[in-house]
Short mmCIF file of C-alpha atoms and ligand atoms in Angstrom, two decimals:
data_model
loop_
_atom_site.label_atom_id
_atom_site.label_comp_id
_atom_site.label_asym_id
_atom_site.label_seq_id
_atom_site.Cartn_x
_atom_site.Cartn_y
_atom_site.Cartn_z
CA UNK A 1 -1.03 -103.66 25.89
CA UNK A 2 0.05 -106.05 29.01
CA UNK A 3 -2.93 -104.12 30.89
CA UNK A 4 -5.78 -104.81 28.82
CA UNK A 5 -4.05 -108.43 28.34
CA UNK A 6 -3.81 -108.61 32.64
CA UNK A 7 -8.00 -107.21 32.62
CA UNK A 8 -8.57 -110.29 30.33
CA UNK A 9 -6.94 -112.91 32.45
CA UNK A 10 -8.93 -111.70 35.50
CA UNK A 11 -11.49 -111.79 33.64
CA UNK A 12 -10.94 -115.36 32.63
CA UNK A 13 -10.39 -116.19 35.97
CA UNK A 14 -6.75 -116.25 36.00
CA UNK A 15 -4.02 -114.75 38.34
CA UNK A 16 -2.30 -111.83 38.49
CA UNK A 17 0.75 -110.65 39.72
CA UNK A 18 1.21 -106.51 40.05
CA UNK A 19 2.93 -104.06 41.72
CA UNK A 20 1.63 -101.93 44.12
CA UNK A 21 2.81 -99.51 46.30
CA UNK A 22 3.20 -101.69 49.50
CA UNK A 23 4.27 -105.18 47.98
CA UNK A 24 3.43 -106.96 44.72
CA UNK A 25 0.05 -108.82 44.95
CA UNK A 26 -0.95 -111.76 43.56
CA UNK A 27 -4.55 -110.85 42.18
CA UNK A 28 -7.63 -112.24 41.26
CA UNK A 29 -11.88 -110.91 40.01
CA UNK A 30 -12.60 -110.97 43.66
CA UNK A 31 -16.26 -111.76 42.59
CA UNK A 32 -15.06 -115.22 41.20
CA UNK A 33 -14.75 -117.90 44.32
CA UNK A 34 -12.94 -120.22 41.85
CA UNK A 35 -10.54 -117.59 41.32
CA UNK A 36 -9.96 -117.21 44.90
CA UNK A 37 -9.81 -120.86 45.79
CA UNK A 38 -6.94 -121.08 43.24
CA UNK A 39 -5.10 -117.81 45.36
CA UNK A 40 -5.42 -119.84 47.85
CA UNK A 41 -3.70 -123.08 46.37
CA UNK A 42 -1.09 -121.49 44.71
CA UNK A 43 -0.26 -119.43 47.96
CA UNK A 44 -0.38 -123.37 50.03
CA UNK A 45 -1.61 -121.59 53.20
CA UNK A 46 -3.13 -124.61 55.87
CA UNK A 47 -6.06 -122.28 55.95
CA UNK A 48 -8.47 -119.23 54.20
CA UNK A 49 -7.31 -116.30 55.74
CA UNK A 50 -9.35 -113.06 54.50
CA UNK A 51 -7.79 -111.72 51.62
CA UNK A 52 -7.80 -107.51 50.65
CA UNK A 53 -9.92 -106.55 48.37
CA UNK A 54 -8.54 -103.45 45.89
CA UNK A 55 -10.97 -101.13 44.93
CA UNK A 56 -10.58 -97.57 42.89
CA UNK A 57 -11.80 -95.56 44.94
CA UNK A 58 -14.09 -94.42 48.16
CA UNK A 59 -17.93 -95.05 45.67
CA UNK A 60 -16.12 -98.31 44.68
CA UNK A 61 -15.75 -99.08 48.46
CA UNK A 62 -19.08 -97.91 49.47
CA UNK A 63 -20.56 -100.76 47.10
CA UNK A 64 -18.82 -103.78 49.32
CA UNK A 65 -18.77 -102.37 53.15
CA UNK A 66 -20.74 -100.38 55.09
CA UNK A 67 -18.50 -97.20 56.48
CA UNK A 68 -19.26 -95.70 59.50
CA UNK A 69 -18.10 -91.47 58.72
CA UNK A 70 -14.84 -92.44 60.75
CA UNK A 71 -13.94 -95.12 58.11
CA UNK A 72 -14.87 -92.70 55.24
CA UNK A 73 -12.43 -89.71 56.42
CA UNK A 74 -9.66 -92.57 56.92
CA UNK A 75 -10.51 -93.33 53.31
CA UNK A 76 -10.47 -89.39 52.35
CA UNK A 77 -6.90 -88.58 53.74
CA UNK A 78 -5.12 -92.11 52.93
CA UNK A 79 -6.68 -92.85 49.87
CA UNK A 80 -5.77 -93.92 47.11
CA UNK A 81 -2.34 -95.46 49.55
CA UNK A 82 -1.23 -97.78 51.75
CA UNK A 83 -4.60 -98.12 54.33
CA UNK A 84 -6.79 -101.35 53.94
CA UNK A 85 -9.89 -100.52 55.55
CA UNK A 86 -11.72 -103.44 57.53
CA UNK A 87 -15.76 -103.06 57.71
CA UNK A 88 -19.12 -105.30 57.77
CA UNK A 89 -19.42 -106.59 54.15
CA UNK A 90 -22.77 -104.81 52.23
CA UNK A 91 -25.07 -107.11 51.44
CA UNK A 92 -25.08 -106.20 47.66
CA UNK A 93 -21.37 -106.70 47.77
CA UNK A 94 -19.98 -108.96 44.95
CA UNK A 95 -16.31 -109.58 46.69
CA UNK A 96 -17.00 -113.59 46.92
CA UNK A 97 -17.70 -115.03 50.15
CA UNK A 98 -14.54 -116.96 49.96
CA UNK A 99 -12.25 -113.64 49.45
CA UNK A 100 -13.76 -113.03 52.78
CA UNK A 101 -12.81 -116.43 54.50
CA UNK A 102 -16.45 -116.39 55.63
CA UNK A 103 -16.51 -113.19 58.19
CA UNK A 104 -18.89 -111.13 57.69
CA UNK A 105 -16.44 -107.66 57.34
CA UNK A 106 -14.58 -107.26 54.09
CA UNK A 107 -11.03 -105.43 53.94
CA UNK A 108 -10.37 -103.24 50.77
CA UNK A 109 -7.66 -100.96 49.80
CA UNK A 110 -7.49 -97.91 47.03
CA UNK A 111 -4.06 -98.37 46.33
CA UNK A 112 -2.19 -95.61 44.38
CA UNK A 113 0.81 -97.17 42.10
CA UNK A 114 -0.20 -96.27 38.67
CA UNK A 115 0.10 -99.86 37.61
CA UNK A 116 -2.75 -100.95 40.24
CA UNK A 117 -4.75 -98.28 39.61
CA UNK A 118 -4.66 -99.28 35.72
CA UNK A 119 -5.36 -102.69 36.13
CA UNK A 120 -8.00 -102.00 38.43
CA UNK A 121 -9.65 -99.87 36.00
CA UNK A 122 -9.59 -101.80 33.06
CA UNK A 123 -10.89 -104.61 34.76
CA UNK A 124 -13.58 -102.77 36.36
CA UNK A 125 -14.55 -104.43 39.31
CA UNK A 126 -12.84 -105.40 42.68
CA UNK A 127 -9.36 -107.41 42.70
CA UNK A 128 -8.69 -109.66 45.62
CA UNK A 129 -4.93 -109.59 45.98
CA UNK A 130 -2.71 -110.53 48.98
CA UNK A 131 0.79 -110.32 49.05
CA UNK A 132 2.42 -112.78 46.05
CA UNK A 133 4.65 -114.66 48.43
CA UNK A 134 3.83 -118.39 49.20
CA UNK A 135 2.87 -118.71 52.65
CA UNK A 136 5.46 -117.74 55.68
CA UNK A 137 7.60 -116.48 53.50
CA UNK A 138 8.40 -112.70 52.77
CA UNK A 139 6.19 -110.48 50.92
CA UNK A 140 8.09 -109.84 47.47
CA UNK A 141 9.30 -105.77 47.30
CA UNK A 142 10.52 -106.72 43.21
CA UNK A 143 9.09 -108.98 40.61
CA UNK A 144 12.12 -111.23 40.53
CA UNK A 145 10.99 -111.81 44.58
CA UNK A 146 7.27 -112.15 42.66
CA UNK A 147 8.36 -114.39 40.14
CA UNK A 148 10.65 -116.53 41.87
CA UNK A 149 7.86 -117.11 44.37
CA UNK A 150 4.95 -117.15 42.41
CA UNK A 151 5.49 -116.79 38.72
CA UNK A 152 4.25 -120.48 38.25
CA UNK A 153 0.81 -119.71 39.04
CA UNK A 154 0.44 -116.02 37.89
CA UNK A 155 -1.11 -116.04 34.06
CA UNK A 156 0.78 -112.77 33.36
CA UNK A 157 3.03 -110.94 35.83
CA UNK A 158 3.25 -106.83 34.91
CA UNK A 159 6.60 -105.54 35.59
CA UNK A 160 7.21 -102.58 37.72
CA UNK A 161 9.83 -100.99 39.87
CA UNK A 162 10.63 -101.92 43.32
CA UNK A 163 7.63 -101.16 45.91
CA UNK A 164 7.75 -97.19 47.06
CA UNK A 165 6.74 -98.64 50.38
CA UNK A 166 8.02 -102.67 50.58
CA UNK A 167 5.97 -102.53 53.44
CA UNK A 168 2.16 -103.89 53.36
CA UNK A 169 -0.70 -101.64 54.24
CA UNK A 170 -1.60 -100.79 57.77
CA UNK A 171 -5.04 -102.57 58.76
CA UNK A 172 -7.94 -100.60 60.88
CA UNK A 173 -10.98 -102.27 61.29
CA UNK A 174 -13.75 -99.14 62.15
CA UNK A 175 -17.17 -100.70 63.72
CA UNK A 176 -20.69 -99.92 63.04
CA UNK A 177 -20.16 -97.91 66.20
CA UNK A 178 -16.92 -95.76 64.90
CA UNK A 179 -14.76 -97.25 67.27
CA UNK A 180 -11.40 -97.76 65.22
CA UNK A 181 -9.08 -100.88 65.71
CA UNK A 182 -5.11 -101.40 64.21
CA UNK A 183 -5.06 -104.57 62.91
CA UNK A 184 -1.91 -104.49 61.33
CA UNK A 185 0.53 -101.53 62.03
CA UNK A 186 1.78 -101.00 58.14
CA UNK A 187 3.26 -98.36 55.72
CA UNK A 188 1.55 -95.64 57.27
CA UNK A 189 1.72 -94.89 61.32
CA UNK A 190 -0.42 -95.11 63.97
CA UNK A 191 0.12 -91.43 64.96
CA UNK A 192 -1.15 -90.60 61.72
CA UNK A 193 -3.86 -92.56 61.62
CA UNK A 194 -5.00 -91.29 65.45
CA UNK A 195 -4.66 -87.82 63.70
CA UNK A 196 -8.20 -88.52 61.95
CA UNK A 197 -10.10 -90.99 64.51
CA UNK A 198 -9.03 -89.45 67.23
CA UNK A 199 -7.66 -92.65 69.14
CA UNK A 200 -7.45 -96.07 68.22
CA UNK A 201 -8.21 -99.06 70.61
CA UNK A 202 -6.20 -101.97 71.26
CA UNK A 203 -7.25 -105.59 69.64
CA UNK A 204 -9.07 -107.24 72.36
CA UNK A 205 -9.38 -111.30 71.51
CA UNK A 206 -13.60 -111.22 70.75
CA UNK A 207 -13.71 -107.44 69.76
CA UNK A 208 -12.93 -107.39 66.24
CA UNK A 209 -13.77 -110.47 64.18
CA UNK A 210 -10.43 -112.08 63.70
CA UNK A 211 -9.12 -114.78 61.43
CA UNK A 212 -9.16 -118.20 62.19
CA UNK A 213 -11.27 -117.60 65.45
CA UNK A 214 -14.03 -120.26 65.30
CA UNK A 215 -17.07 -117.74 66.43
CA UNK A 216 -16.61 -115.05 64.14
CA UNK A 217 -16.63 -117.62 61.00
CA UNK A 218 -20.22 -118.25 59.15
CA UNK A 219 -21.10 -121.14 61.42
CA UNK A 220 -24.12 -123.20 59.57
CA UNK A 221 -26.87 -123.65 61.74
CA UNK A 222 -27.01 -127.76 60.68
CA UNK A 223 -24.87 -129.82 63.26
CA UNK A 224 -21.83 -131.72 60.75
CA UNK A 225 -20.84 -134.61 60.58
CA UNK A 226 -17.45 -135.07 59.06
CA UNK A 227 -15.36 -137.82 57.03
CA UNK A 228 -19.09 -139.35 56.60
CA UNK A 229 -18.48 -142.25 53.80
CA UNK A 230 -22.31 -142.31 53.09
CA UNK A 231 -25.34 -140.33 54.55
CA UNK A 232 -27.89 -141.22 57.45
CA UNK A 233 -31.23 -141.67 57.54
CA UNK A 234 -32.29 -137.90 57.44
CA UNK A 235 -28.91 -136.46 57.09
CA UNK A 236 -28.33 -134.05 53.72
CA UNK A 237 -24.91 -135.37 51.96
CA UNK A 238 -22.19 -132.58 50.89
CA UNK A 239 -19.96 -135.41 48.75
CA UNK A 240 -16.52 -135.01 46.98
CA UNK A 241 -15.52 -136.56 44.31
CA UNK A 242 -18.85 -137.80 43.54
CA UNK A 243 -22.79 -137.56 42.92
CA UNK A 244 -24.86 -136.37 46.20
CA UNK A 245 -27.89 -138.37 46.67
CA UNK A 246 -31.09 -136.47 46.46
CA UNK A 247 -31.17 -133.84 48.74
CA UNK A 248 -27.30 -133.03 48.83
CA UNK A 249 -24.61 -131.47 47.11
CA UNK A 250 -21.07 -132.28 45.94
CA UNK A 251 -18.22 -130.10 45.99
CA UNK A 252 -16.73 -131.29 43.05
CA UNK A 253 -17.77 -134.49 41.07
CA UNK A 254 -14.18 -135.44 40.04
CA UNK A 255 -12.61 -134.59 43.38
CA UNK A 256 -10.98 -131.38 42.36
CA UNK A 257 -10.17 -129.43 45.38
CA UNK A 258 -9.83 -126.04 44.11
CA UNK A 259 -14.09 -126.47 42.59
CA UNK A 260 -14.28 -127.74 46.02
CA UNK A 261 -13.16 -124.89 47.57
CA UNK A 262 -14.79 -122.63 45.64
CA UNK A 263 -18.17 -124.45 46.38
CA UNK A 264 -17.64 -124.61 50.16
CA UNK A 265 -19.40 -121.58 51.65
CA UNK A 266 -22.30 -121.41 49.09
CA UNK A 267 -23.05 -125.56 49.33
CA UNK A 268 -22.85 -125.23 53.10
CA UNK A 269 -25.44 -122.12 53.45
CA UNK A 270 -27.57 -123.59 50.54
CA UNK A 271 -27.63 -127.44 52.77
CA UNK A 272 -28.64 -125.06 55.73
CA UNK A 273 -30.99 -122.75 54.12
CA UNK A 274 -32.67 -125.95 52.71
CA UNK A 275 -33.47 -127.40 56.75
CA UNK A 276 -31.03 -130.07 57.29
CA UNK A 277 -30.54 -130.50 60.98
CA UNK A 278 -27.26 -132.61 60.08
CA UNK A 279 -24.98 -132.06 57.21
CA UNK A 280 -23.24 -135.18 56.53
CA UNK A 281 -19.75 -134.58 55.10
CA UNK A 282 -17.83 -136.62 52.94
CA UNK A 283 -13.69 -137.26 53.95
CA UNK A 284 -11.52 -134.55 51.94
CA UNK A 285 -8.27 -135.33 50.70
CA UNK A 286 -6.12 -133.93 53.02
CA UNK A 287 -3.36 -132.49 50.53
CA UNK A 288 -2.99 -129.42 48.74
CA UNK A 289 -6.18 -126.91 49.33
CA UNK A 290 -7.81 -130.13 51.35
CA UNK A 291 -5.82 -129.08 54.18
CA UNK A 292 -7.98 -125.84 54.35
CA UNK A 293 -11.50 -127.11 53.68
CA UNK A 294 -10.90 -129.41 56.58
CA UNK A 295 -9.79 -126.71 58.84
CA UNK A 296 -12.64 -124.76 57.92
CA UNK A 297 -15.05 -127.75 58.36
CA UNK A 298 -13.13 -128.68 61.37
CA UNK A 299 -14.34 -125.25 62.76
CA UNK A 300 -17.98 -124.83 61.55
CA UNK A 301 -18.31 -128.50 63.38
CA UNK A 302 -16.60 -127.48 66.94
CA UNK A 303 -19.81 -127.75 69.43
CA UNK A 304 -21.30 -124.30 70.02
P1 LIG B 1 -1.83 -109.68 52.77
O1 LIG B 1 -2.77 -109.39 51.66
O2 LIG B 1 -0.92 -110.84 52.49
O3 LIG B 1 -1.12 -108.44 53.20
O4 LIG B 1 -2.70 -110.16 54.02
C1 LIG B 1 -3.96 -109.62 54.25
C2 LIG B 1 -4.12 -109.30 55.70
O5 LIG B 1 -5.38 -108.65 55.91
C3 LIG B 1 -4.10 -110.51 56.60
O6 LIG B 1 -3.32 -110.25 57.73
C4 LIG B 1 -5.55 -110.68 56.97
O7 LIG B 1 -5.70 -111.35 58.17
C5 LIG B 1 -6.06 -109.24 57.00
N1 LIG B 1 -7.51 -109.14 56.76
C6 LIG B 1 -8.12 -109.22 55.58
N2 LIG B 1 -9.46 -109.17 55.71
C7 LIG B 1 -9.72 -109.06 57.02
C8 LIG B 1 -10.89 -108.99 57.79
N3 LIG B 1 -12.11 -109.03 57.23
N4 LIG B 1 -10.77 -108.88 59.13
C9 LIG B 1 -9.56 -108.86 59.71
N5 LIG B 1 -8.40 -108.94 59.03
C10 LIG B 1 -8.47 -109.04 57.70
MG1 LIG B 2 0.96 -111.55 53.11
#
């Protein structure tokens, strides 16, 4: 059965494409940051934007974010549908650092198209998916749009109809507070959103963590020091394509930069955890998923 056989490839760490009812994601175990980085790669985006976590239901939710009541009676009248719910991650939350582009809130969705829903079970366990579209290009509403964009890189591809919706999800971020934010106006409308929180504030630049804003990011505390060929005296070493000295890390010995990407956010917490006041970084390719890594270095090396 192509479900079981879609479960396995998550599993495996493959992607997959499915239908759901906003657009047809491209999906991956959302606890596997390899699986993620290669998302990212096969989507080309110049950076890691947060991706949406899919979840069953409002207990599966509970297990990855922390829901202020407002969030929870979104989650009670919208889902399983077309509302991705934006909250700070839990701290026993498996969804992969990298799913999350390093902010500390994690989106997830209950989606309801019986295909999703299947998948999602039979795997049992959250599915990072965004939209199966390479990047600045449409979101696919058929899986000849799917294919055609991203069959390539998909392990298996489950067929379905067109998307109810061919719209993507609205976004509301709800704070530990309960104020409620629309992120992204979507499939279902403001008006009924404001039916259940009562009011919804504007995005104010600062208010809600966005992507790709430098502060919200996981910042290490170690100053960096980037396109380093070799460490200094007292620097710890984060190499590519190559052996760290004593004291460092690599990303990936033989330069691959999807294990790179994968490795990013864990080597870089693990240098700082360990007391380096300077992380010394070796040059990344700048091609492919490099483009990325650099950004994100790029960012977590701005002065503060
Ligand atoms: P897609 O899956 O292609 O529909 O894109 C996912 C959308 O969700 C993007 O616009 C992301 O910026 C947004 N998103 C995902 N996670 C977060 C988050 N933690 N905070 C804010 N926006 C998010
Ligand atoms: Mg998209």
């Amino acid at each position: 059965m192509s479900i079981e056989r879609a479960a396995a490839a998550l599993r495996a760490g493959d992607l997959v494409v499915f239908p759901t009812e906003t657009v047809y994601g491209l999906g991956a175990d959302a606890a596997n940051s390899l699986a993620i980085a290669r998302i990212y790669q096969a989507k080309g985006r110049p950076r890691f934007n947060p991706l949406i976590t899919h979840i069953s239901n409002l207990d599966e939710a509970l297990k990855h974010a922390v829901l202020h009541e407002k969030a929870i009676a979104l989650a009670e009248t919208f889902w399983p549908g077309p509302l991705t719910l934006v909250a700070t991650r839990h701290r026993d939350s498996t969804v992969a650092e990298l799913a999350c582009a390093g902010l500390s809130t994690v989106a997830l969705r209950a989606p309801s198209h019986p295909l999703a829903r299947a998948l999602i079970a039979a795997f049992g366990g959250p599915v990072a998916a965004p939209s199966a579209n390479r990047s600045g290009r449409v979101s696919p509403t058929t899986i000849g749009h799917a294919r055609e964009e991203l069959g390539d890189a998909a392990a298996l591809l489950i067929d379905g109809d067109p998307c109810e919706h061919g719209l993507e999800s609205t976004i509301v971020a709800v704070n530990a507070a309960g104020e409620a934010t629309l992120l992204r106006p979507g499939a279902i409308t403001r008006a009924a959103i404001e039916t259940v929180t009562g009011g919804l504030a504007v995005p104010v630049p600062g208010s809600v963590e966005a992507p790709g804003m430098l502060a919200s990011h996981y910042a290490p505390r170690a100053r960096l020091r980037l396109n380093a060929e070799a460490p200094r005296g007292g620097e710890a070493y984060l190499a590519f394509g190559a052996e760290a000295p004593v004291g460092g890390l690599s990303l990936s010995l033989t330069g691959d930069l999807v294990e790179a990407a994968a490795n990013l956010y864990a080597h870089l917490r693990a240098l700082d955890a360990a007391g380096a006041e300077t992380i010394a970084v070796a040059p990344i390719p700048s091609h492919g998923l490099g483009e990325a890594i650099d950004d994100r270095l790029a960012r977590a090396a701005a002065p503060r």
